[in-house]
mmCIF file of C-alpha atoms in Angstrom:
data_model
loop_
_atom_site.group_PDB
_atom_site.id
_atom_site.type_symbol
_atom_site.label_atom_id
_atom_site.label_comp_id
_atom_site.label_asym_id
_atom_site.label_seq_id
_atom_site.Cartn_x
_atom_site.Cartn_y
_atom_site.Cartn_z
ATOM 1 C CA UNK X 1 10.726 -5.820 0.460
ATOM 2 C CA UNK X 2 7.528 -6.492 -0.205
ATOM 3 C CA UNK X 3 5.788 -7.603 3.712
ATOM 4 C CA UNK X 4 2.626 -9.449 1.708
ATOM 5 C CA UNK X 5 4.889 -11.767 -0.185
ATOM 6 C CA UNK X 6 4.948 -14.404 2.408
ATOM 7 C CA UNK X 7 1.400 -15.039 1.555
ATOM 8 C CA UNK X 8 1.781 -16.405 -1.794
ATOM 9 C CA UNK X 9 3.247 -19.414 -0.575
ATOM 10 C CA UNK X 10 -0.177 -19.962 1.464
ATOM 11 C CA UNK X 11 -1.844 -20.214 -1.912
ATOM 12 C CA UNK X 12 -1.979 -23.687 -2.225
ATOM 13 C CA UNK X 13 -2.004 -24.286 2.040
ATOM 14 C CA UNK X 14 -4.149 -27.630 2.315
ATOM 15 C CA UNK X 15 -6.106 -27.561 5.455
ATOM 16 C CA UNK X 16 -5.974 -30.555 7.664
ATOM 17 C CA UNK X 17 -9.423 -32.482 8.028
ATOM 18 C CA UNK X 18 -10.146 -31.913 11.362
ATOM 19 C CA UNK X 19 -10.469 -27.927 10.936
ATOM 20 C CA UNK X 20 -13.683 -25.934 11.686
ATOM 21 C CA UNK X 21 -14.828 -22.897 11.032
ATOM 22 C CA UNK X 22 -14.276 -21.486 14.157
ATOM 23 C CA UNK X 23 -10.352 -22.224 13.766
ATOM 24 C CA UNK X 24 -10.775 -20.812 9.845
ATOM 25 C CA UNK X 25 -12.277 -17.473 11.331
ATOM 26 C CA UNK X 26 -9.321 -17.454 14.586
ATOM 27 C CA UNK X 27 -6.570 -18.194 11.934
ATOM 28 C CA UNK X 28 -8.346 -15.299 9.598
ATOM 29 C CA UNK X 29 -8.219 -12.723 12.681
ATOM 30 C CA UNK X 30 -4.685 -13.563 13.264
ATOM 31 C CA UNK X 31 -3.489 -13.554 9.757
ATOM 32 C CA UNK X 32 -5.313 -9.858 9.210
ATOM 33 C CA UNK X 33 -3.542 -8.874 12.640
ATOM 34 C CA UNK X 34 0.017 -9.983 11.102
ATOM 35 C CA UNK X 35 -0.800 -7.513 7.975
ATOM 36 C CA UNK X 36 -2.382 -4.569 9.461
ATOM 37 C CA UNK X 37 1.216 -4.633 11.360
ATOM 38 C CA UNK X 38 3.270 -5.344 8.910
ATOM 39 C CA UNK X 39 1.421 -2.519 6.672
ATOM 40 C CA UNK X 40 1.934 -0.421 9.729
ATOM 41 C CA UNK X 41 5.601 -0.848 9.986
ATOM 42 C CA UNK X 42 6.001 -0.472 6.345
ATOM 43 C CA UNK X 43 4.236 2.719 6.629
ATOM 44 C CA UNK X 44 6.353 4.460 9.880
ATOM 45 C CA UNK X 45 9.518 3.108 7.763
ATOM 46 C CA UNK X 46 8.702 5.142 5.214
ATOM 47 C CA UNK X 47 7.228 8.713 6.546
ATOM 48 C CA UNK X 48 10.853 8.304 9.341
ATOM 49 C CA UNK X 49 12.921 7.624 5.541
ATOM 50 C CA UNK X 50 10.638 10.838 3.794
ATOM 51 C CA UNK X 51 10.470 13.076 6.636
ATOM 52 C CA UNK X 52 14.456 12.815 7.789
ATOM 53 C CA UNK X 53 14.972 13.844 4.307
ATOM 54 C CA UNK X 54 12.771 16.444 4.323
ATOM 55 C CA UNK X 55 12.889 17.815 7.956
ATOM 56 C CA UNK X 56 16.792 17.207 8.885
ATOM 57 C CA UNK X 57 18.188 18.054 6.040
ATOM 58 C CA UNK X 58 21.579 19.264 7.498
ATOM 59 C CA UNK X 59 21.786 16.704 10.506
ATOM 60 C CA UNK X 60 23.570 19.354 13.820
ATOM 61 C CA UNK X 61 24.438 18.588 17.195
ATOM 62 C CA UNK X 62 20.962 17.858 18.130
ATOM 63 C CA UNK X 63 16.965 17.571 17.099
ATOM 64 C CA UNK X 64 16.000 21.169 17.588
ATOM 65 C CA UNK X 65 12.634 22.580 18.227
ATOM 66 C CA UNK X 66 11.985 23.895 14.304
ATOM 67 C CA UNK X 67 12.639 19.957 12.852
ATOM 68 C CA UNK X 68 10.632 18.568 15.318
ATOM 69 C CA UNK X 69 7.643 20.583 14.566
ATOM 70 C CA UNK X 70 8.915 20.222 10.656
ATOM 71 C CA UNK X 71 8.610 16.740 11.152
ATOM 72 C CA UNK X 72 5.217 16.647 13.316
ATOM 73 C CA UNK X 73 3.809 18.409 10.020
ATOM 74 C CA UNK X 74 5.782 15.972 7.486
ATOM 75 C CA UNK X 75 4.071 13.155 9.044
ATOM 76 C CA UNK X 76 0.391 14.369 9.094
ATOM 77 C CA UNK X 77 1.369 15.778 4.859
ATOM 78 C CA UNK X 78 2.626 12.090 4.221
ATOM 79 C CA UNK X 79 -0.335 10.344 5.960
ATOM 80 C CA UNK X 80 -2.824 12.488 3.975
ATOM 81 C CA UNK X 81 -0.582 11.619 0.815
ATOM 82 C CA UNK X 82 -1.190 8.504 1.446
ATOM 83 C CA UNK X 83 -5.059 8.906 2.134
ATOM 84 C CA UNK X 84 -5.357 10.796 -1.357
ATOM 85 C CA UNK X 85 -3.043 8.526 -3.458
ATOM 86 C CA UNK X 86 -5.035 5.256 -1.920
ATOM 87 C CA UNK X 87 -8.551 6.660 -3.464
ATOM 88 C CA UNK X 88 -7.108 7.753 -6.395
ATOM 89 C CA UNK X 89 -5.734 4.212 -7.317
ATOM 90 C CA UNK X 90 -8.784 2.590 -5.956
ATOM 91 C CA UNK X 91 -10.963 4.391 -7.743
ATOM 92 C CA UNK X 92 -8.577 3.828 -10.570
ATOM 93 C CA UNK X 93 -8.668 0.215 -10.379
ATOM 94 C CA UNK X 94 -13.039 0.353 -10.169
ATOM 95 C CA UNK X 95 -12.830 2.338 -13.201
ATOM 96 C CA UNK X 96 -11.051 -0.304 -15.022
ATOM 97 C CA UNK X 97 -12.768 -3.297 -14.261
ATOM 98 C CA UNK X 98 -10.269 -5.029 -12.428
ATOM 99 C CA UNK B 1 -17.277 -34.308 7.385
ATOM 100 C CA UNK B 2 -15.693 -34.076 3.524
ATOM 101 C CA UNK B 3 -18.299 -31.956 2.846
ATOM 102 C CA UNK B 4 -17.791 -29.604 5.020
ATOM 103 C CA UNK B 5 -13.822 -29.269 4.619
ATOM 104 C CA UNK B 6 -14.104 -28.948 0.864
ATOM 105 C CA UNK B 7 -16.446 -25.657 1.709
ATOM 106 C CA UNK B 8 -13.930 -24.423 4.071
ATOM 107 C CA UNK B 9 -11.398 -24.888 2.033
ATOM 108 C CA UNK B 10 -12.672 -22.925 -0.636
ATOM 109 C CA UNK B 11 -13.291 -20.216 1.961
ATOM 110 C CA UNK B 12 -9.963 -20.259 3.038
ATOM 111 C CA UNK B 13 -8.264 -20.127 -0.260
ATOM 112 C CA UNK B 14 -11.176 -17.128 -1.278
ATOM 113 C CA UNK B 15 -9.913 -15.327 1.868
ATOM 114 C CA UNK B 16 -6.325 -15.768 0.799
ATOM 115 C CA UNK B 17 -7.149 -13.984 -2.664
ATOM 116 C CA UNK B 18 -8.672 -11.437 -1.197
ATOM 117 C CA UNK B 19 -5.472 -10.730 1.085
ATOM 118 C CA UNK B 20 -3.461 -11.108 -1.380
ATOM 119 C CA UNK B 21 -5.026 -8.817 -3.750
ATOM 120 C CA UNK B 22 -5.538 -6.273 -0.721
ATOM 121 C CA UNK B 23 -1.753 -6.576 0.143
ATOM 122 C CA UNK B 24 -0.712 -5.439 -3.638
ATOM 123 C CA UNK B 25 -3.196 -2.684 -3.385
ATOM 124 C CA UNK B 26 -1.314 -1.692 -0.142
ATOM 125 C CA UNK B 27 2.018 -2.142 -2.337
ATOM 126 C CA UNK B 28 1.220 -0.054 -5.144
ATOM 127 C CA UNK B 29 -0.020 2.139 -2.456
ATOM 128 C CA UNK B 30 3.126 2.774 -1.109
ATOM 129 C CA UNK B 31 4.933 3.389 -4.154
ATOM 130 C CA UNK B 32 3.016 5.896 -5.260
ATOM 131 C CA UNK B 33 2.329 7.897 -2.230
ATOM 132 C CA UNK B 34 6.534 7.866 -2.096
ATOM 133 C CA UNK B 35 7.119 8.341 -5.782
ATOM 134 C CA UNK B 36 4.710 10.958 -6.077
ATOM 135 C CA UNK B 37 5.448 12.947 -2.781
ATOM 136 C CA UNK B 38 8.940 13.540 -4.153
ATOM 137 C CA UNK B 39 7.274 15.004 -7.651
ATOM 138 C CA UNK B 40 4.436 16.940 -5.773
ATOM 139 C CA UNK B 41 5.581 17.956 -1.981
ATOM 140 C CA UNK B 42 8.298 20.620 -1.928
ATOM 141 C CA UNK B 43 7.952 21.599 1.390
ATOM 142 C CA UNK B 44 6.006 21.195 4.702
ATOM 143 C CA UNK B 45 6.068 24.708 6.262
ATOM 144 C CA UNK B 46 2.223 23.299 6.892
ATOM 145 C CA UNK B 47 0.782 20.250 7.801
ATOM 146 C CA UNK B 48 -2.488 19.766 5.479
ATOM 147 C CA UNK B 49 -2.622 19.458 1.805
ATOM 148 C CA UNK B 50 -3.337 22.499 -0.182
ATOM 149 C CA UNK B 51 -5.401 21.968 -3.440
ATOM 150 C CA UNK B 52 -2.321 22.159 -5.991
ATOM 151 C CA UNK B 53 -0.578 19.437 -3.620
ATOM 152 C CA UNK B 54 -3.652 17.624 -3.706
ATOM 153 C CA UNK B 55 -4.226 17.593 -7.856
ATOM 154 C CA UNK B 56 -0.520 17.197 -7.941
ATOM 155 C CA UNK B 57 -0.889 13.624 -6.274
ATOM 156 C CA UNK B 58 -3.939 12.703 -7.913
ATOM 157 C CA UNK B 59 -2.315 13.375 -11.504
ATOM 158 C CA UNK B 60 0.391 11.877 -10.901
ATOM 159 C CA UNK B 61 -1.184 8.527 -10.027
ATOM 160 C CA UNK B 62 -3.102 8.959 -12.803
ATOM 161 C CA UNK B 63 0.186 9.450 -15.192
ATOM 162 C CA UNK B 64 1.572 6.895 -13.843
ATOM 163 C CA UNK B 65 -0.310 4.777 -14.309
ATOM 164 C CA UNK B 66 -1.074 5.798 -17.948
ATOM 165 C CA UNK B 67 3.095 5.442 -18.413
ATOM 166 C CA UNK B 68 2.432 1.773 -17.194
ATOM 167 C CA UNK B 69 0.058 0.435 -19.510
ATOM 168 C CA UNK B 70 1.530 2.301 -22.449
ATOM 169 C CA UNK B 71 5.411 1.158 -21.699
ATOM 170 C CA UNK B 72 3.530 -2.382 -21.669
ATOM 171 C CA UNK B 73 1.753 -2.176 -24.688
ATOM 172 C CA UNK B 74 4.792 -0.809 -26.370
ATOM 173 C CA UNK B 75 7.550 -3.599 -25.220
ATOM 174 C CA UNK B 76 4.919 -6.177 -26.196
ATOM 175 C CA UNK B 77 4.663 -4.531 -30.092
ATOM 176 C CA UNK B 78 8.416 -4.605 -29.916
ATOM 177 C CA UNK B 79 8.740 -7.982 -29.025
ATOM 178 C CA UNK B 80 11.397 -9.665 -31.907
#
């Protein structure tokens, strides 16, 4: 599921008359808040999905000492994925004018 | 006092753009990183990046990309 999706419906939010810009910039904190956590859940939902797979492959009796560590490095490989596929598609994007 | 709510409604619906656009960004983000970890990570016996790993990624964004546009293009020519 896509956690951003609930902001197209704000599109065409009307704000009431009485609103100033100091509520605009409190509602602005709050609503970047809401994403930064909902990008971090969507995040630790996928390196736990990636790194079972990859770390706990045959699931045993209990979480030994080699798939912990296997894991500890699965999550630092998947963060920097995701450090190296974000510029890549940024840059991407600059390159193409959009 | 119209004034004034016109402007900051225009600044609201600019800063809802900008989320929104920021959110797909995060979206395609996280499609690729998994998409392209399963093509390009085979194993984590460390915990950085070597430089094949690395290219891997950044290729396969590319490519993917590249399949995108051109799958596009084509469906549209082959529109009946």
């Amino acid at each position: 599921m896509d956690p951003f999706s609930s902001l197209e419906g704000n599109q065409s939010l009307k704000l009431d008359e009485g609103i100033t810009a100091q509520n605009i910039e409190q509602v602005k904190q709050s609503v970047r808040q809401s994403i930064a956590m909902a990008n971090a859940q969507e995040l630790i939902r996928r390196v736990n999905d990636t790194c079972f797979k990859m770390s706990v492959p045959a699931p045993g009796s209990s979480f030994t000492r080699a798939e912990q560590d296997s894991v500890s490095r699965c999550v630092d490989k998947y963060l920097a994925s995701w450090d190296v596929v974000a510029q890549t598609y940024v840059a991407r994007l600059q390159r193409e004018g959009k | 006092m119209s004034g004034t709510s016109e402007a900051l409604q225009k600044e609201w619906d600019r800063f809802i753009e900008q989320e929104n656009g920021k959110g797909k960004i995060n979206g395609a983000v996280h499609d690729l990183t998994n998409r392209c970890w399963d093509t390009c990570i085979k194993s984590t016996s460390t915990n950085a990046l070597d430089s094949k790993e690395k290219a891997c990624l950044q290729n396969c964004v590319e490519r993917f990309l590249d399949v995108t546009t051109h799958t596009i293009r084509r469906m549209q020519n082959s529109k009946p």
